[in-house]
CSV table of C-alpha atoms in Angstrom, one decimal:
chain,number,residue,atom,x,y,z
A,19,UNK,CA,0.1,0.0,0.1
A,20,UNK,CA,1.4,3.3,-1.0
A,21,UNK,CA,2.1,6.1,1.5
A,22,UNK,CA,-1.0,8.1,0.2
A,23,UNK,CA,-3.3,5.3,0.6
A,24,UNK,CA,-2.1,4.6,4.1
A,25,UNK,CA,-2.7,8.2,5.0
A,26,UNK,CA,-6.3,7.9,3.5
A,27,UNK,CA,-6.9,4.6,5.6
A,28,UNK,CA,-5.9,6.6,8.6
A,29,UNK,CA,-8.4,9.5,7.8
A,30,UNK,CA,-11.2,6.8,7.1
A,31,UNK,CA,-10.5,5.0,10.5
A,32,UNK,CA,-10.4,8.5,12.2
A,33,UNK,CA,-13.9,9.3,10.8
A,34,UNK,CA,-15.6,6.1,11.9
A,35,UNK,CA,-14.0,6.4,15.3
A,36,UNK,CA,-15.2,9.9,15.7
A,37,UNK,CA,-18.8,9.2,14.3
A,38,UNK,CA,-19.3,6.4,16.9
A,39,UNK,CA,-18.0,8.5,19.8
A,40,UNK,CA,-20.1,11.7,19.2
A,41,UNK,CA,-23.5,10.4,20.2
A,42,UNK,CA,-24.2,9.8,23.9
A,43,UNK,CA,-26.2,6.8,25.1
A,44,UNK,CA,-28.5,9.4,26.7
A,45,UNK,CA,-30.1,9.6,23.0
A,46,UNK,CA,-32.0,7.3,21.0
A,47,UNK,CA,-32.7,7.4,17.3
A,48,UNK,CA,-34.0,10.5,15.7
A,49,UNK,CA,-37.6,11.0,14.6
A,50,UNK,CA,-36.8,11.0,10.9
A,51,UNK,CA,-34.7,7.9,11.1
A,52,UNK,CA,-37.9,5.8,12.1
A,53,UNK,CA,-39.7,6.9,9.0
A,54,UNK,CA,-36.8,6.1,6.7
A,55,UNK,CA,-36.4,2.6,8.5
A,56,UNK,CA,-40.1,1.6,8.1
A,57,UNK,CA,-39.9,2.3,4.5
A,58,UNK,CA,-38.1,-0.9,4.1
A,59,UNK,CA,-41.2,-2.6,5.0
A,60,UNK,CA,-43.2,-0.8,2.2
A,61,UNK,CA,-40.9,-0.8,-0.8
A,62,UNK,CA,-42.2,1.6,-3.7
A,63,UNK,CA,-40.9,3.6,-6.4
A,64,UNK,CA,-41.8,6.7,-4.6
A,65,UNK,CA,-43.0,8.2,-1.0
A,66,UNK,CA,-44.7,11.5,0.0
A,67,UNK,CA,-41.6,12.4,2.1
A,68,UNK,CA,-38.6,11.3,0.0
A,69,UNK,CA,-37.6,9.5,-3.4
A,70,UNK,CA,-37.2,5.8,-3.0
A,71,UNK,CA,-33.4,5.1,-2.6
A,72,UNK,CA,-33.4,5.5,1.1
A,73,UNK,CA,-35.8,2.7,1.3
A,74,UNK,CA,-33.4,0.4,-0.6
A,75,UNK,CA,-30.8,1.3,1.9
A,76,UNK,CA,-33.3,0.7,4.8
A,77,UNK,CA,-33.9,-2.8,3.4
A,78,UNK,CA,-30.2,-3.5,3.5
A,79,UNK,CA,-30.1,-2.1,7.1
A,80,UNK,CA,-33.0,-4.4,8.1
A,81,UNK,CA,-31.1,-7.5,6.6
A,82,UNK,CA,-28.1,-6.6,8.7
A,83,UNK,CA,-30.0,-6.7,11.9
A,84,UNK,CA,-31.7,-3.2,12.1
A,85,UNK,CA,-29.7,-2.4,15.3
A,86,UNK,CA,-28.9,1.3,16.2
A,87,UNK,CA,-25.3,0.6,15.5
A,88,UNK,CA,-26.1,-0.7,11.8
A,89,UNK,CA,-28.3,2.3,11.4
A,90,UNK,CA,-25.5,4.7,12.4
A,91,UNK,CA,-23.0,2.9,10.4
A,92,UNK,CA,-24.5,4.2,7.0
A,93,UNK,CA,-24.4,7.9,7.4
A,94,UNK,CA,-20.9,7.4,8.7
A,95,UNK,CA,-20.0,5.3,5.7
A,96,UNK,CA,-21.3,7.9,3.2
A,97,UNK,CA,-19.3,10.6,5.1
A,98,UNK,CA,-16.1,8.6,4.7
A,99,UNK,CA,-16.8,8.0,1.1
A,100,UNK,CA,-17.2,11.7,0.6
A,101,UNK,CA,-13.7,12.1,2.1
A,102,UNK,CA,-12.3,9.4,-0.3
A,103,UNK,CA,-14.0,11.2,-3.3
A,104,UNK,CA,-12.3,14.7,-2.3
A,105,UNK,CA,-9.0,12.7,-1.7
A,106,UNK,CA,-9.2,11.1,-5.3
A,107,UNK,CA,-10.0,14.7,-6.8
A,108,UNK,CA,-6.9,16.1,-5.2
A,109,UNK,CA,-4.9,13.0,-6.7
A,110,UNK,CA,-6.6,13.7,-10.1
A,111,UNK,CA,-5.7,17.4,-9.9
A,112,UNK,CA,-2.0,16.2,-9.2
A,113,UNK,CA,-2.0,17.5,-5.6
A,114,UNK,CA,0.9,16.8,-3.2
A,115,UNK,CA,0.7,14.7,0.0
A,116,UNK,CA,0.3,18.0,1.9
A,117,UNK,CA,-2.8,18.9,-0.4
A,118,UNK,CA,-4.2,15.5,0.4
A,119,UNK,CA,-3.7,15.9,4.2
A,120,UNK,CA,-5.1,19.5,4.1
A,121,UNK,CA,-8.3,18.4,2.2
A,122,UNK,CA,-8.7,15.4,4.4
A,123,UNK,CA,-8.4,17.6,7.5
A,124,UNK,CA,-11.0,20.1,6.3
A,125,UNK,CA,-13.6,17.3,5.4
A,126,UNK,CA,-13.0,15.3,8.7
A,127,UNK,CA,-13.4,18.2,11.2
A,128,UNK,CA,-16.3,19.7,9.7
A,129,UNK,CA,-20.3,19.9,9.9
A,130,UNK,CA,-20.2,16.5,8.2
A,131,UNK,CA,-19.5,14.9,11.5
A,132,UNK,CA,-22.8,16.3,12.7
A,133,UNK,CA,-24.5,15.6,9.5
A,134,UNK,CA,-23.2,12.0,9.5
A,135,UNK,CA,-24.8,11.1,12.8
A,136,UNK,CA,-28.4,10.8,11.7
A,137,UNK,CA,-29.5,8.3,9.0
A,138,UNK,CA,-31.2,10.7,6.7
A,139,UNK,CA,-31.0,11.2,2.9
A,140,UNK,CA,-28.5,14.3,3.6
A,141,UNK,CA,-25.4,12.2,3.9
A,142,UNK,CA,-25.7,10.3,0.8
A,143,UNK,CA,-27.0,13.7,-0.8
A,144,UNK,CA,-23.4,15.4,0.0
A,145,UNK,CA,-21.8,12.3,-1.3
A,146,UNK,CA,-23.6,12.3,-4.5
A,147,UNK,CA,-23.0,16.0,-5.1
A,148,UNK,CA,-19.3,15.5,-4.7
A,149,UNK,CA,-19.3,12.4,-6.9
A,150,UNK,CA,-21.0,14.3,-9.6
A,151,UNK,CA,-18.4,17.1,-9.6
A,152,UNK,CA,-15.7,14.3,-9.5
A,153,UNK,CA,-17.1,12.8,-12.6
A,154,UNK,CA,-17.4,16.3,-14.3
A,155,UNK,CA,-13.8,16.9,-13.6
A,156,UNK,CA,-13.0,13.6,-15.1
A,157,UNK,CA,-15.0,14.4,-18.2
A,158,UNK,CA,-13.3,17.7,-18.8
A,159,UNK,CA,-9.8,16.2,-18.2
A,160,UNK,CA,-10.4,13.4,-21.0
A,161,UNK,CA,-13.5,14.3,-22.9
A,162,UNK,CA,-14.4,10.7,-22.9
A,163,UNK,CA,-18.2,10.1,-23.3
A,164,UNK,CA,-18.5,7.4,-20.4
A,165,UNK,CA,-18.0,10.1,-18.0
A,166,UNK,CA,-21.2,11.8,-19.4
A,167,UNK,CA,-23.1,8.6,-18.8
A,168,UNK,CA,-21.6,7.9,-15.4
A,169,UNK,CA,-22.7,11.7,-14.7
A,170,UNK,CA,-26.3,10.8,-15.6
A,171,UNK,CA,-26.2,7.8,-13.3
A,172,UNK,CA,-25.0,9.8,-10.4
A,173,UNK,CA,-27.5,12.6,-11.0
A,174,UNK,CA,-30.4,10.0,-11.3
A,175,UNK,CA,-29.1,8.5,-8.0
A,176,UNK,CA,-29.1,11.9,-6.5
A,177,UNK,CA,-32.7,12.7,-7.5
A,178,UNK,CA,-33.8,9.2,-6.4
A,179,UNK,CA,-32.1,10.1,-2.9
A,180,UNK,CA,-33.4,13.7,-2.5
A,181,UNK,CA,-34.9,16.1,-4.9
A,182,UNK,CA,-32.6,18.8,-3.5
A,183,UNK,CA,-30.1,17.4,-6.0
A,184,UNK,CA,-31.8,19.5,-8.7
A,185,UNK,CA,-30.1,22.5,-7.2
A,186,UNK,CA,-26.8,21.3,-8.4
A,187,UNK,CA,-27.8,21.4,-12.0
A,188,UNK,CA,-29.6,24.8,-11.5
A,189,UNK,CA,-26.4,26.2,-10.4
A,190,UNK,CA,-24.1,24.4,-12.8
A,191,UNK,CA,-25.9,25.1,-16.2
A,192,UNK,CA,-25.6,28.8,-16.2
A,193,UNK,CA,-21.9,28.5,-15.3
A,194,UNK,CA,-21.3,26.0,-18.0
A,195,UNK,CA,-23.2,28.3,-20.6
A,196,UNK,CA,-21.0,31.3,-19.8
A,197,UNK,CA,-17.8,29.1,-20.0
A,198,UNK,CA,-16.0,27.7,-23.3
A,199,UNK,CA,-17.7,24.2,-21.9
A,200,UNK,CA,-20.9,25.2,-23.3
A,201,UNK,CA,-20.2,23.2,-26.5
A,202,UNK,CA,-21.0,20.1,-24.4
A,203,UNK,CA,-24.7,20.9,-24.9
A,204,UNK,CA,-24.4,20.2,-28.7
A,205,UNK,CA,-22.5,16.8,-28.0
A,206,UNK,CA,-24.7,13.8,-29.2
A,207,UNK,CA,-23.4,11.9,-26.0
A,208,UNK,CA,-24.8,14.7,-23.7
A,209,UNK,CA,-28.4,14.0,-25.1
A,210,UNK,CA,-27.6,10.3,-24.8
A,211,UNK,CA,-26.6,10.6,-21.2
A,212,UNK,CA,-29.6,12.8,-20.6
A,213,UNK,CA,-32.0,10.2,-22.0
A,214,UNK,CA,-30.3,7.5,-19.9
A,215,UNK,CA,-30.8,9.6,-16.8
A,216,UNK,CA,-34.5,10.2,-17.6
A,217,UNK,CA,-35.1,6.6,-18.0
A,218,UNK,CA,-33.7,5.9,-14.7
A,219,UNK,CA,-36.0,8.4,-13.2
A,220,UNK,CA,-39.1,7.4,-14.9
A,221,UNK,CA,-40.3,4.9,-12.5
A,222,UNK,CA,-40.4,7.5,-9.8
A,223,UNK,CA,-42.0,10.1,-12.0
A,224,UNK,CA,-44.7,7.5,-12.8
A,225,UNK,CA,-45.4,6.9,-9.2
A,226,UNK,CA,-45.6,10.6,-8.4
A,227,UNK,CA,-48.1,10.8,-11.4
A,228,UNK,CA,-50.3,7.9,-10.0
A,229,UNK,CA,-50.5,9.5,-6.5
A,230,UNK,CA,-51.3,12.9,-7.8
A,231,UNK,CA,-47.8,14.4,-7.4
A,232,UNK,CA,-47.6,14.3,-3.5
A,233,UNK,CA,-44.0,15.9,-3.7
A,234,UNK,CA,-45.9,19.2,-4.7
A,235,UNK,CA,-48.1,19.1,-1.6
A,236,UNK,CA,-45.0,18.0,0.4
A,237,UNK,CA,-43.0,21.1,-0.8
A,238,UNK,CA,-45.7,23.5,-0.1
A,239,UNK,CA,-46.3,22.2,3.3
A,240,UNK,CA,-42.5,22.4,4.0
A,241,UNK,CA,-42.6,26.0,2.7
A,242,UNK,CA,-45.8,26.9,4.9
A,243,UNK,CA,-44.6,25.3,8.0
A,244,UNK,CA,-40.6,25.6,8.0
A,245,UNK,CA,-39.1,27.5,5.1
A,246,UNK,CA,-41.0,30.8,5.5
A,247,UNK,CA,-39.1,30.9,8.9
A,248,UNK,CA,-35.6,30.7,7.3
A,249,UNK,CA,-33.8,33.9,7.6
A,250,UNK,CA,-31.3,34.6,4.7
A,251,UNK,CA,-28.6,36.2,7.0
A,252,UNK,CA,-28.8,33.3,9.4
A,253,UNK,CA,-28.4,31.0,6.2
A,254,UNK,CA,-25.3,32.8,5.2
A,255,UNK,CA,-23.8,32.7,8.7
A,256,UNK,CA,-24.2,29.1,9.1
A,257,UNK,CA,-22.4,28.5,5.8
A,258,UNK,CA,-19.4,30.0,7.4
A,259,UNK,CA,-19.8,27.8,10.4
A,260,UNK,CA,-20.1,24.5,8.5
A,261,UNK,CA,-16.5,24.3,7.7
A,262,UNK,CA,-15.2,27.0,10.0
A,263,UNK,CA,-11.5,25.7,10.2
A,264,UNK,CA,-11.2,25.1,6.4
A,265,UNK,CA,-12.5,28.7,5.3
A,266,UNK,CA,-9.0,29.7,4.2
A,267,UNK,CA,-8.8,26.5,2.0
A,268,UNK,CA,-12.1,27.3,0.6
A,269,UNK,CA,-11.3,30.8,-0.2
A,270,UNK,CA,-8.0,29.6,-1.6
A,271,UNK,CA,-10.1,27.3,-4.0
A,272,UNK,CA,-12.3,30.0,-5.2
A,273,UNK,CA,-9.3,32.2,-5.8
A,274,UNK,CA,-7.1,29.5,-7.3
A,275,UNK,CA,-9.8,28.6,-9.8
A,276,UNK,CA,-9.5,32.2,-11.3
A,277,UNK,CA,-5.6,32.4,-11.4
A,278,UNK,CA,-4.0,29.1,-11.1
A,279,UNK,CA,-3.2,27.9,-14.6
A,280,UNK,CA,-3.8,24.2,-14.2
A,281,UNK,CA,-7.2,25.0,-13.3
A,282,UNK,CA,-8.0,27.0,-16.2
A,283,UNK,CA,-10.6,24.3,-17.7
A,284,UNK,CA,-12.4,24.4,-14.4
A,285,UNK,CA,-12.9,28.2,-13.7
A,286,UNK,CA,-16.7,28.0,-14.3
A,287,UNK,CA,-16.8,26.2,-10.9
A,288,UNK,CA,-16.6,29.8,-9.4
A,289,UNK,CA,-19.7,30.9,-11.0
A,290,UNK,CA,-21.4,27.6,-10.4
A,291,UNK,CA,-20.6,28.0,-6.8
A,292,UNK,CA,-22.0,31.5,-6.4
A,293,UNK,CA,-25.0,30.7,-8.7
A,294,UNK,CA,-26.0,27.7,-6.3
A,295,UNK,CA,-25.9,29.8,-3.3
A,296,UNK,CA,-27.9,32.5,-4.8
A,297,UNK,CA,-30.7,29.9,-5.8
A,298,UNK,CA,-30.7,28.7,-2.4
A,299,UNK,CA,-31.0,32.1,-0.8
A,300,UNK,CA,-33.7,33.2,-3.2
A,301,UNK,CA,-35.9,30.1,-2.5
A,302,UNK,CA,-35.2,30.4,1.2
A,303,UNK,CA,-33.7,26.9,1.5
A,304,UNK,CA,-32.4,25.5,4.8
A,305,UNK,CA,-28.8,26.3,5.5
A,306,UNK,CA,-27.8,22.5,5.4
A,307,UNK,CA,-29.4,22.0,2.1
A,308,UNK,CA,-26.2,23.7,0.6
A,309,UNK,CA,-23.7,21.5,2.4
A,310,UNK,CA,-23.1,19.2,-0.6
A,311,UNK,CA,-21.8,22.2,-2.6
A,312,UNK,CA,-18.7,22.5,-0.6
A,313,UNK,CA,-16.3,19.4,-0.4
A,314,UNK,CA,-15.2,19.6,-3.8
A,315,UNK,CA,-13.8,23.2,-3.4
A,316,UNK,CA,-11.4,22.0,-0.7
A,317,UNK,CA,-9.8,19.9,-3.2
A,318,UNK,CA,-9.2,22.9,-5.3
A,319,UNK,CA,-8.1,25.0,-2.3
A,320,UNK,CA,-5.7,22.2,-1.0
A,321,UNK,CA,-4.1,21.7,-4.3
A,322,UNK,CA,-3.6,25.5,-4.8
A,323,UNK,CA,-2.3,26.1,-1.3
A,324,UNK,CA,0.1,23.2,-1.5
A,325,UNK,CA,1.5,24.4,-4.8
A,326,UNK,CA,2.0,28.2,-3.5
A,327,UNK,CA,3.8,27.3,-0.3
A,328,UNK,CA,5.8,24.1,-1.8
A,329,UNK,CA,9.2,23.9,-0.4
A,330,UNK,CA,8.9,27.2,1.6
A,331,UNK,CA,6.8,28.4,4.4
A,332,UNK,CA,7.2,25.5,6.8
A,333,UNK,CA,5.1,27.2,9.5
A,334,UNK,CA,2.2,27.5,7.1
A,335,UNK,CA,2.5,23.9,6.3
A,336,UNK,CA,2.1,23.0,10.0
A,337,UNK,CA,-0.6,25.4,10.9
A,338,UNK,CA,-3.0,25.1,7.9
A,339,UNK,CA,-3.8,21.2,8.4
A,340,UNK,CA,-4.5,21.7,12.2
A,341,UNK,CA,-6.8,24.8,11.9
A,342,UNK,CA,-9.7,22.5,11.3
A,343,UNK,CA,-9.1,20.1,14.3
A,344,UNK,CA,-8.7,23.3,16.5
A,345,UNK,CA,-12.0,24.7,15.3
A,346,UNK,CA,-13.5,21.2,16.0
A,347,UNK,CA,-13.0,21.7,19.8
A,348,UNK,CA,-16.0,24.1,20.3
A,349,UNK,CA,-17.9,22.1,17.9
A,350,UNK,CA,-17.3,18.9,20.1
A,351,UNK,CA,-18.5,20.8,23.1
A,352,UNK,CA,-21.8,22.0,21.7
A,353,UNK,CA,-22.7,20.8,18.4
A,354,UNK,CA,-23.2,17.0,18.9
A,355,UNK,CA,-25.6,15.0,20.9
A,356,UNK,CA,-22.7,13.7,23.0
A,357,UNK,CA,-23.8,15.9,26.3
A,358,UNK,CA,-27.0,15.2,28.1
A,359,UNK,CA,-29.7,17.5,28.9
A,360,UNK,CA,-28.4,18.7,32.2
A,361,UNK,CA,-25.1,19.9,30.6
A,362,UNK,CA,-27.0,21.8,27.9
A,363,UNK,CA,-29.1,23.7,30.7
A,364,UNK,CA,-26.1,24.6,32.5
A,365,UNK,CA,-24.6,25.9,29.2
A,366,UNK,CA,-27.8,27.4,27.9
A,367,UNK,CA,-26.3,30.9,27.2
A,368,UNK,CA,-23.7,29.5,25.0
A,369,UNK,CA,-26.2,27.2,22.9
A,370,UNK,CA,-28.4,30.3,22.7
A,371,UNK,CA,-25.5,32.4,21.2
A,372,UNK,CA,-24.8,29.8,18.6
A,373,UNK,CA,-28.4,29.7,17.5
A,374,UNK,CA,-28.6,26.0,18.4
A,375,UNK,CA,-31.7,26.2,20.5
A,376,UNK,CA,-33.7,27.8,17.8
A,377,UNK,CA,-36.4,25.3,16.3
A,378,UNK,CA,-38.1,25.2,12.9
A,379,UNK,CA,-41.0,27.2,14.6
A,380,UNK,CA,-38.6,30.2,15.0
A,381,UNK,CA,-38.5,30.0,18.8
A,382,UNK,CA,-35.8,29.0,21.2
A,383,UNK,CA,-36.4,25.8,23.3
A,384,UNK,CA,-34.4,24.2,26.1
A,385,UNK,CA,-32.5,21.6,23.7
A,386,UNK,CA,-31.7,21.7,20.2
A,387,UNK,CA,-34.5,20.4,18.1
A,388,UNK,CA,-32.5,17.4,16.7
A,389,UNK,CA,-31.5,16.6,20.2
A,390,UNK,CA,-35.1,16.6,21.5
A,391,UNK,CA,-36.2,14.6,18.5
A,392,UNK,CA,-33.9,11.7,19.9
A,393,UNK,CA,-35.8,11.3,23.1
A,394,UNK,CA,-39.0,9.7,24.5
A,395,UNK,CA,-39.3,7.0,21.8
A,396,UNK,CA,-38.3,3.8,23.8
A,397,UNK,CA,-40.8,5.1,26.4
A,398,UNK,CA,-43.7,5.6,24.1
A,399,UNK,CA,-43.0,2.1,22.4
A,400,UNK,CA,-43.0,0.4,25.8
A,401,UNK,CA,-46.2,1.9,27.0
A,402,UNK,CA,-47.9,0.9,23.7
A,403,UNK,CA,-46.6,-2.6,23.8
A,404,UNK,CA,-47.9,-2.6,27.4
A,405,UNK,CA,-51.4,-1.5,26.1
A,406,UNK,CA,-51.5,-4.1,23.4
A,407,UNK,CA,-50.8,-6.9,25.8
A,408,UNK,CA,-53.9,-6.2,27.7
A,409,UNK,CA,-55.9,-7.0,24.5
A,410,UNK,CA,-56.7,-10.4,23.1
A,411,UNK,CA,-54.3,-11.5,20.6
A,412,UNK,CA,-56.7,-12.8,18.1
A,413,UNK,CA,-58.5,-9.3,17.8
A,414,UNK,CA,-57.0,-6.7,15.6
A,415,UNK,CA,-56.0,-3.2,17.3
A,416,UNK,CA,-55.5,-0.1,15.4
A,417,UNK,CA,-52.6,2.1,16.7
A,418,UNK,CA,-53.1,5.4,15.2
A,419,UNK,CA,-50.6,8.3,15.8
A,420,UNK,CA,-50.5,11.9,15.2
A,421,UNK,CA,-47.2,12.0,13.4
A,422,UNK,CA,-44.7,9.6,11.6
A,423,UNK,CA,-42.0,9.7,14.3
A,424,UNK,CA,-44.5,8.2,16.9
A,425,UNK,CA,-45.6,5.4,14.5
A,426,UNK,CA,-42.2,4.7,13.2
A,427,UNK,CA,-40.8,4.6,16.8
A,428,UNK,CA,-43.4,2.2,18.0
A,429,UNK,CA,-42.7,0.0,15.0
A,430,UNK,CA,-38.8,-0.1,15.5
A,431,UNK,CA,-38.5,-0.2,19.3
A,432,UNK,CA,-41.9,-2.0,20.0
A,433,UNK,CA,-42.2,-5.7,20.4
A,434,UNK,CA,-45.6,-6.2,19.5
A,435,UNK,CA,-46.8,-7.6,16.1
A,436,UNK,CA,-49.4,-4.8,15.8
A,437,UNK,CA,-47.9,-2.0,13.6
A,438,UNK,CA,-48.7,1.6,14.2
A,439,UNK,CA,-49.8,3.9,11.4
A,440,UNK,CA,-50.6,7.6,11.1
A,441,UNK,CA,-52.5,9.9,8.7
A,442,UNK,CA,-49.2,11.7,8.3
A,443,UNK,CA,-46.4,11.5,5.6
A,444,UNK,CA,-45.8,7.9,4.0
A,445,UNK,CA,-47.9,6.0,6.5
A,446,UNK,CA,-50.9,7.5,4.8
A,447,UNK,CA,-50.5,4.8,2.2
A,448,UNK,CA,-49.5,2.0,4.5
A,449,UNK,CA,-53.0,1.0,6.3
A,450,UNK,CA,-54.0,-2.7,6.3
A,451,UNK,CA,-57.6,-2.8,5.6
A,452,UNK,CA,-57.5,-6.5,5.4
A,453,UNK,CA,-58.0,-6.7,9.3
A,454,UNK,CA,-61.2,-6.1,11.1
A,455,UNK,CA,-60.1,-3.7,13.8
A,456,UNK,CA,-62.1,-4.0,17.1
A,457,UNK,CA,-59.9,-2.0,19.5
A,458,UNK,CA,-58.3,1.4,19.1
A,459,UNK,CA,-55.1,2.8,20.6
A,460,UNK,CA,-54.8,6.7,19.9
A,461,UNK,CA,-51.5,8.5,20.2
A,462,UNK,CA,-52.1,12.3,20.5
A,463,UNK,CA,-49.8,15.2,20.7
A,464,UNK,CA,-50.0,17.1,24.0
A,465,UNK,CA,-51.5,20.1,22.2
A,466,UNK,CA,-54.4,18.1,20.9
A,467,UNK,CA,-55.0,15.4,23.6
A,468,UNK,CA,-57.5,17.5,25.8
A,469,UNK,CA,-60.6,16.6,23.5
A,470,UNK,CA,-59.7,13.1,22.3
A,471,UNK,CA,-61.8,11.4,24.9
A,472,UNK,CA,-64.8,13.6,24.5
A,473,UNK,CA,-64.6,13.1,20.7
A,474,UNK,CA,-64.0,9.3,20.4
A,475,UNK,CA,-65.3,7.6,23.6
A,476,UNK,CA,-68.9,7.5,22.3
A,477,UNK,CA,-68.1,5.1,19.6
A,478,UNK,CA,-66.5,2.4,21.9
A,479,UNK,CA,-67.8,0.3,24.8
A,480,UNK,CA,-64.8,1.2,27.1
A,481,UNK,CA,-62.4,4.0,27.0
A,482,UNK,CA,-59.7,5.4,29.1
A,483,UNK,CA,-56.5,7.5,29.2
A,484,UNK,CA,-53.8,5.0,29.2
A,485,UNK,CA,-50.5,7.0,29.8
A,486,UNK,CA,-48.4,9.9,28.8
A,487,UNK,CA,-44.8,10.4,27.8
A,488,UNK,CA,-43.0,11.8,31.1
A,489,UNK,CA,-39.6,12.6,29.5
A,490,UNK,CA,-39.7,16.3,29.9
A,491,UNK,CA,-36.6,16.8,27.6
A,492,UNK,CA,-38.4,15.0,24.6
A,493,UNK,CA,-40.2,16.9,21.8
A,494,UNK,CA,-43.0,14.5,22.4
A,495,UNK,CA,-43.3,15.3,26.1
A,496,UNK,CA,-46.9,15.1,27.1
A,497,UNK,CA,-47.9,12.9,24.2
A,498,UNK,CA,-50.9,10.9,25.5
A,499,UNK,CA,-52.0,7.5,24.9
A,500,UNK,CA,-55.8,6.6,24.7
A,501,UNK,CA,-57.2,3.0,24.7
A,502,UNK,CA,-60.7,2.5,23.3
A,503,UNK,CA,-62.1,-1.1,23.3
A,504,UNK,CA,-65.0,-2.8,21.5
A,505,UNK,CA,-66.0,-0.5,18.6
A,506,UNK,CA,-69.7,0.4,18.1
A,507,UNK,CA,-69.1,1.3,14.7
A,508,UNK,CA,-67.6,-0.3,11.5
A,509,UNK,CA,-64.1,1.1,12.5
A,510,UNK,CA,-62.5,-0.1,9.1
A,511,UNK,CA,-65.0,1.9,7.1
A,512,UNK,CA,-64.7,5.0,9.1
A,513,UNK,CA,-60.9,4.8,8.7
A,514,UNK,CA,-61.1,4.3,5.1
A,515,UNK,CA,-63.1,7.5,4.9
A,516,UNK,CA,-60.5,9.3,6.8
A,517,UNK,CA,-57.6,7.8,4.8
A,518,UNK,CA,-59.3,8.7,1.5
A,519,UNK,CA,-59.9,12.3,2.6
A,520,UNK,CA,-56.3,12.7,3.8
A,521,UNK,CA,-55.0,11.4,0.5
A,522,UNK,CA,-57.0,13.8,-1.5
A,523,UNK,CA,-55.4,16.7,0.5
A,524,UNK,CA,-52.1,15.7,-0.4
A,525,UNK,CA,-52.8,15.6,-4.2
């Protein structure tokens, strides 16, 4: 094994070590992770929340045991692979060993450590953005058509993972049009590759068509409930925080693209960078949507810096690679779920100053939202299991939740064969009407629990409040469980009416 590959192996090993040491046992899996994991039990070419690629990975996770460790392995793997692609980009650009170390350090000690904690489409999204840029560089260096078809494959994978990938092309196309590389748009293989990519995406497009394009409803709902709270200045500020120790390398990359002769064919990347950021700003995208844009630019910056200092400026050679790990120290203290709720309360002022207690509702809370979304789930699953055990096994029970996090957590942590559903997100299409439901367990959010008994009890022979979530640190604190036994009405018929009405609202 070459010296450079040995160094790469060390960086990859460090990546996995850090990822598995940055989550305290105080926390459970995250709300969103449960939904993605449950998709493995309902494979399809589309979902209301995300495209289908996540479900295929979830199926693999299920086959590997579905443990929390396996779940957390995959985002760590995608993060490590992103670092490998950047490393290989530096090699493709003929960067030195110093350039490799500098780029690796910038990627290792960055926001990717936070992003790669959770099993969400975001980690793979960043990897595919980086891979697409790597493939584009490969095409520009060789002009071989196979790179265009590989780019189409990566683009299709990106879109099947997260529709956010479209922003890559929205920023890249005008930059290419302004460069000498616009001639690629009259190349026959460009259209062959485009057709190849479209064919790969057709099953998902057909699913969206069959279901009335729920992605449009999802985006509107996202805009109405979350994106309208996005502050553009806050967006820009967080871009600097994402790769704090690597900012000099990022700036060097943008500067080097303009003046470093070996980068002459890649200068359009400067325009692509700013066009993409501008689109995110105009559409009020969440700050982390743009993370995939950055990794490839650390390859440019590392190569350029290593070339400029070469044999001289020994001090710079020592300082630049250690800036990212130095910037990681405050991140380690505050940005990761490696501290329990008591520590966060004691240091609340610091968390407030970093904006970490601001939730998507625009208000400050006791814990960061992601952390609060990693608590209370085992308690909910255990209490639901206890209720199910009080009912006859041969009689079907409907477990209806207010949101996908509740339903997914019960199905992941729960031991019962009875599966929870919700009129929320993908669960809307996962109801099993082949069962004749007799009993009803209703999981209600704290804000909506007060009227549930009055509204539902008249339709059942027995009813009782069966428990609440006691974990005050959880976002689900106060979530209430109701048990209704022996339905007086045709519960299946009533349920089908509710599901049909909810599905129409998503179309």
